[in-house]
C-alpha cells in the first residue's frame, strides 16, 4: 500500500534549464539535469530545518561582501549537530542519503555541513570551489526560495583543476568562452557538483533579473535563500 501511495503521489516538476554554446554546454546541461533532485525534502522537513538554523543565524548580521568577493549580502556558519530524532535531523539525513545515491559519498566521508544564508538582494559571483579544504563533491540543499544557478566556462585553466584529487575523467568536450547553462534551482531540492561540473565550470547564483537564458516568466524573483552545503573530505584527509 505504501508503494502504491508513493507511486500515486505527484512527482516534482523538472525545473527550467537552458544552455547555449558548444557541445560542452549541452553535456554540462545533461549532467546538471541528472544531478539536480527536486523535492528531496517535504515542506514540513524544510520548515523544520529552517526552524533549527534561523535562531542560530539571527544574531549574525548580513555581510556586504565576502573576503574573496565571491558572495554579496550573506551570513554563514557551520551547522552544529542537530538533536537526534528531531525532524530537522531527519531532513538532513534525507539530503545525505540523496547525495549517497547520486555521488556515492557516505556520511562518514563528509565535512560538517555549512550554512549559507543569502539575502534577497544577495548573489554569488562565478567561481570554482577551492580544492584546498574539500574534495571532489559539492552538494547544495536549497531552502526558503527558488534561485537561478548559472554555469559558465571558468577563467582559469581546466587542466590544472582536473589534476586535483577526485576530479575524475575529463569531460568529452572542454567548455569554451561563451558557453553557459542556466537552471532554476527549486527550494527543497539538492544539486550535486562533481567531476566535470565541479572542476570544469564556474558556478554562480544570480541576483534578481540576472538570467540571460531562462525566460522571464520562468525565472523566479530573487528572495532570501538558505542553503546547506555538503562537501566531502579531501582524498587522504583524516576524519
Short mmCIF file of C-alpha atoms in Angstrom, two decimals:
data_model
loop_
_atom_site.label_atom_id
_atom_site.label_comp_id
_atom_site.label_asym_id
_atom_site.label_seq_id
_atom_site.Cartn_x
_atom_site.Cartn_y
_atom_site.Cartn_z
CA UNK A 1 0.00 0.00 0.00
CA UNK A 2 2.85 2.38 0.84
CA UNK A 3 4.47 1.69 -2.54
CA UNK A 4 1.20 2.31 -4.31
CA UNK A 5 0.71 5.58 -2.44
CA UNK A 6 4.23 6.68 -3.34
CA UNK A 7 3.63 5.84 -6.99
CA UNK A 8 0.37 7.80 -6.95
CA UNK A 9 1.95 10.86 -5.30
CA UNK A 10 2.62 13.76 -7.66
CA UNK A 11 6.25 13.88 -8.79
CA UNK A 12 8.16 17.18 -8.56
CA UNK A 13 8.25 19.07 -11.85
CA UNK A 14 11.62 19.30 -13.53
CA UNK A 15 12.92 22.85 -13.23
CA UNK A 16 13.59 25.10 -16.22
CA UNK A 17 17.03 24.55 -17.72
CA UNK A 18 18.63 26.19 -20.77
CA UNK A 19 22.07 26.13 -22.35
CA UNK A 20 23.92 27.76 -25.23
CA UNK A 21 27.32 27.40 -26.85
CA UNK A 22 29.41 24.37 -27.76
CA UNK A 23 28.84 20.66 -27.22
CA UNK A 24 30.37 21.08 -23.76
CA UNK A 25 27.40 23.23 -22.70
CA UNK A 26 24.96 20.55 -23.86
CA UNK A 27 26.94 17.91 -21.94
CA UNK A 28 27.00 20.05 -18.79
CA UNK A 29 23.26 20.69 -19.07
CA UNK A 30 22.64 16.95 -19.26
CA UNK A 31 24.87 16.29 -16.24
CA UNK A 32 23.18 19.04 -14.24
CA UNK A 33 19.73 17.70 -15.11
CA UNK A 34 20.80 14.30 -13.78
CA UNK A 35 22.32 15.70 -10.58
CA UNK A 36 19.53 18.16 -9.66
CA UNK A 37 16.98 16.43 -7.46
CA UNK A 38 13.78 18.44 -6.89
CA UNK A 39 11.57 17.58 -3.95
CA UNK A 40 14.24 15.91 -1.82
CA UNK A 41 12.54 17.47 1.21
CA UNK A 42 8.88 17.94 2.04
CA UNK A 43 7.54 21.33 3.05
CA UNK A 44 7.45 20.08 6.67
CA UNK A 45 11.10 18.98 6.55
CA UNK A 46 12.12 22.30 5.04
CA UNK A 47 10.28 24.17 7.80
CA UNK A 48 11.97 22.01 10.46
CA UNK A 49 15.44 22.75 9.10
CA UNK A 50 14.73 26.47 8.87
CA UNK A 51 13.37 26.46 12.41
CA UNK A 52 16.63 24.82 13.54
CA UNK A 53 19.03 27.18 11.75
CA UNK A 54 17.19 30.51 11.93
CA UNK A 55 17.76 31.08 15.68
CA UNK A 56 21.48 30.45 15.11
CA UNK A 57 21.63 32.79 12.13
CA UNK A 58 19.53 35.59 13.60
CA UNK A 59 22.27 37.12 15.82
CA UNK A 60 24.60 37.34 12.82
CA UNK A 61 24.48 40.38 10.58
CA UNK A 62 24.44 40.09 6.83
CA UNK A 63 27.90 40.76 5.42
CA UNK A 64 28.10 43.08 2.43
CA UNK A 65 30.96 41.26 0.70
CA UNK A 66 32.92 38.03 1.17
CA UNK A 67 36.67 38.23 1.77
CA UNK A 68 37.33 36.93 -1.76
CA UNK A 69 34.49 39.00 -3.31
CA UNK A 70 32.57 35.88 -4.37
CA UNK A 71 29.45 36.34 -2.19
CA UNK A 72 27.46 39.53 -1.69
CA UNK A 73 24.94 40.13 1.13
CA UNK A 74 25.13 36.92 3.14
CA UNK A 75 25.72 35.35 6.54
CA UNK A 76 27.11 31.90 7.19
CA UNK A 77 28.03 29.36 9.84
CA UNK A 78 28.99 25.76 10.35
CA UNK A 79 25.91 23.72 11.28
CA UNK A 80 26.24 22.17 14.75
CA UNK A 81 24.93 18.63 15.33
CA UNK A 82 21.13 18.57 15.24
CA UNK A 83 19.19 16.88 18.06
CA UNK A 84 18.97 13.15 17.43
CA UNK A 85 15.49 12.07 16.42
CA UNK A 86 14.37 15.59 15.51
CA UNK A 87 12.58 16.36 12.25
CA UNK A 88 15.44 18.67 11.29
CA UNK A 89 17.95 15.81 11.74
CA UNK A 90 15.70 13.57 9.66
CA UNK A 91 15.60 16.20 6.91
CA UNK A 92 19.39 16.44 6.81
CA UNK A 93 19.60 12.64 6.72
CA UNK A 94 17.39 12.64 3.62
CA UNK A 95 19.77 15.06 1.89
CA UNK A 96 22.77 12.92 2.81
CA UNK A 97 21.02 9.80 1.54
CA UNK A 98 20.24 11.52 -1.76
CA UNK A 99 23.88 12.55 -2.07
CA UNK A 100 24.98 8.97 -1.44
CA UNK A 101 22.64 7.78 -4.21
CA UNK A 102 23.86 10.35 -6.74
CA UNK A 103 27.57 10.54 -5.97
CA UNK A 104 28.33 7.54 -3.77
CA UNK A 105 29.52 9.72 -0.88
CA UNK A 106 28.91 8.22 2.56
CA UNK A 107 28.11 10.37 5.59
CA UNK A 108 31.43 9.37 7.18
CA UNK A 109 33.25 11.00 4.27
CA UNK A 110 31.50 14.36 4.65
CA UNK A 111 32.77 17.51 6.31
CA UNK A 112 30.46 19.27 8.80
CA UNK A 113 27.58 20.94 6.93
CA UNK A 114 27.99 24.63 6.08
CA UNK A 115 25.01 27.01 6.14
CA UNK A 116 24.89 29.96 3.76
CA UNK A 117 22.08 32.50 4.18
CA UNK A 118 21.80 34.66 1.07
CA UNK A 119 19.85 37.92 1.42
CA UNK A 120 17.09 38.64 -1.10
CA UNK A 121 19.44 41.19 -2.69
CA UNK A 122 22.42 38.89 -2.40
CA UNK A 123 24.14 36.86 -5.09
CA UNK A 124 27.12 34.57 -5.61
CA UNK A 125 29.61 35.51 -8.33
CA UNK A 126 31.18 32.97 -10.73
CA UNK A 127 33.72 30.73 -9.02
CA UNK A 128 35.10 27.21 -8.77
CA UNK A 129 35.15 26.00 -5.16
CA UNK A 130 38.65 25.75 -3.75
CA UNK A 131 40.20 22.30 -3.62
CA UNK A 132 42.29 23.29 -0.58
CA UNK A 133 39.76 22.33 2.06
CA UNK A 134 37.39 19.83 0.44
CA UNK A 135 37.27 17.02 -2.08
CA UNK A 136 35.59 16.29 -5.37
CA UNK A 137 31.92 16.73 -4.45
CA UNK A 138 29.90 19.84 -3.56
CA UNK A 139 26.19 19.30 -2.82
CA UNK A 140 23.76 22.12 -2.09
CA UNK A 141 20.41 21.70 -0.33
CA UNK A 142 18.27 24.76 -1.11
CA UNK A 143 15.72 26.15 1.36
CA UNK A 144 13.27 29.06 1.53
CA UNK A 145 13.18 30.12 -2.14
CA UNK A 146 13.92 29.26 -5.75
CA UNK A 147 17.01 30.81 -7.36
CA UNK A 148 18.72 30.64 -10.75
CA UNK A 149 22.05 28.81 -10.99
CA UNK A 150 24.40 29.57 -13.89
CA UNK A 151 27.40 27.56 -15.09
CA UNK A 152 30.00 29.27 -17.29
CA UNK A 153 33.38 28.37 -18.72
CA UNK A 154 35.91 29.15 -15.95
CA UNK A 155 38.54 31.82 -16.40
CA UNK A 156 41.30 29.52 -15.15
CA UNK A 157 43.00 26.51 -16.68
CA UNK A 158 40.80 23.43 -16.60
CA UNK A 159 43.82 21.14 -16.91
CA UNK A 160 45.17 22.42 -13.59
CA UNK A 161 41.87 21.87 -11.82
CA UNK A 162 41.48 18.44 -13.42
CA UNK A 163 44.68 17.31 -11.70
CA UNK A 164 43.07 17.72 -8.27
CA UNK A 165 42.31 14.53 -6.31
CA UNK A 166 38.82 13.26 -7.11
CA UNK A 167 38.46 15.20 -10.35
CA UNK A 168 37.81 12.03 -12.31
CA UNK A 169 37.92 11.75 -16.07
CA UNK A 170 37.91 14.89 -18.21
CA UNK A 171 34.61 15.69 -19.96
CA UNK A 172 34.16 14.69 -23.60
CA UNK A 173 34.39 18.37 -24.60
CA UNK A 174 36.02 21.22 -22.69
CA UNK A 175 33.90 24.36 -22.15
CA UNK A 176 34.64 27.34 -24.38
CA UNK A 177 34.27 31.05 -23.81
CA UNK A 178 30.60 31.94 -24.13
CA UNK A 179 29.29 28.52 -23.05
CA UNK A 180 26.52 28.86 -20.47
CA UNK A 181 23.98 26.74 -18.63
CA UNK A 182 21.17 28.23 -16.54
CA UNK A 183 18.80 26.33 -14.31
CA UNK A 184 16.09 27.20 -11.81
CA UNK A 185 17.08 25.56 -8.52
CA UNK A 186 13.87 24.99 -6.55
CA UNK A 187 13.54 25.20 -2.81
CA UNK A 188 13.71 21.77 -1.16
CA UNK A 189 15.97 20.45 -3.94
CA UNK A 190 19.52 19.10 -3.85
CA UNK A 191 22.04 19.61 -6.62
CA UNK A 192 25.43 17.93 -6.82
CA UNK A 193 28.55 19.30 -8.48
CA UNK A 194 31.04 16.51 -9.13
CA UNK A 195 33.53 15.58 -11.83
CA UNK A 196 33.29 17.99 -14.79
CA UNK A 197 30.63 20.13 -13.09
CA UNK A 198 32.83 20.52 -10.01
CA UNK A 199 36.12 21.32 -11.74
CA UNK A 200 35.32 22.30 -15.33
CA UNK A 201 32.73 25.04 -14.83
CA UNK A 202 32.33 28.18 -12.74
CA UNK A 203 29.00 28.36 -10.93
CA UNK A 204 27.06 31.32 -9.59
CA UNK A 205 23.69 32.15 -8.03
CA UNK A 206 22.10 35.08 -9.80
CA UNK A 207 20.70 38.32 -8.47
CA UNK A 208 17.16 39.34 -9.34
CA UNK A 209 16.54 39.68 -13.10
CA UNK A 210 20.01 38.33 -13.83
CA UNK A 211 19.01 35.38 -16.02
CA UNK A 212 20.00 35.52 -19.68
CA UNK A 213 18.72 32.14 -20.86
CA UNK A 214 15.75 31.33 -18.61
CA UNK A 215 12.66 33.15 -19.97
CA UNK A 216 11.36 35.97 -17.81
CA UNK A 217 8.18 34.12 -16.95
CA UNK A 218 10.12 31.08 -15.71
CA UNK A 219 12.87 32.84 -13.72
CA UNK A 220 11.88 33.33 -10.06
CA UNK A 221 12.15 36.69 -8.33
CA UNK A 222 15.14 36.62 -6.03
CA UNK A 223 14.26 36.11 -2.35
CA UNK A 224 16.15 35.07 0.76
CA UNK A 225 17.69 31.64 0.22
CA UNK A 226 19.24 29.41 2.85
CA UNK A 227 21.45 26.61 1.60
CA UNK A 228 23.10 23.76 3.44
CA UNK A 229 26.32 22.81 1.69
CA UNK A 230 27.71 19.29 1.96
CA UNK A 231 31.30 18.66 0.90
CA UNK A 232 33.41 15.54 1.05
CA UNK A 233 36.86 15.42 2.61
CA UNK A 234 39.97 15.71 0.54
CA UNK A 235 41.46 12.39 -0.51
CA UNK A 236 43.51 11.03 2.39
CA UNK A 237 42.28 13.64 4.90
CA UNK A 238 41.65 12.09 8.34
CA UNK A 239 38.10 12.10 9.71
#
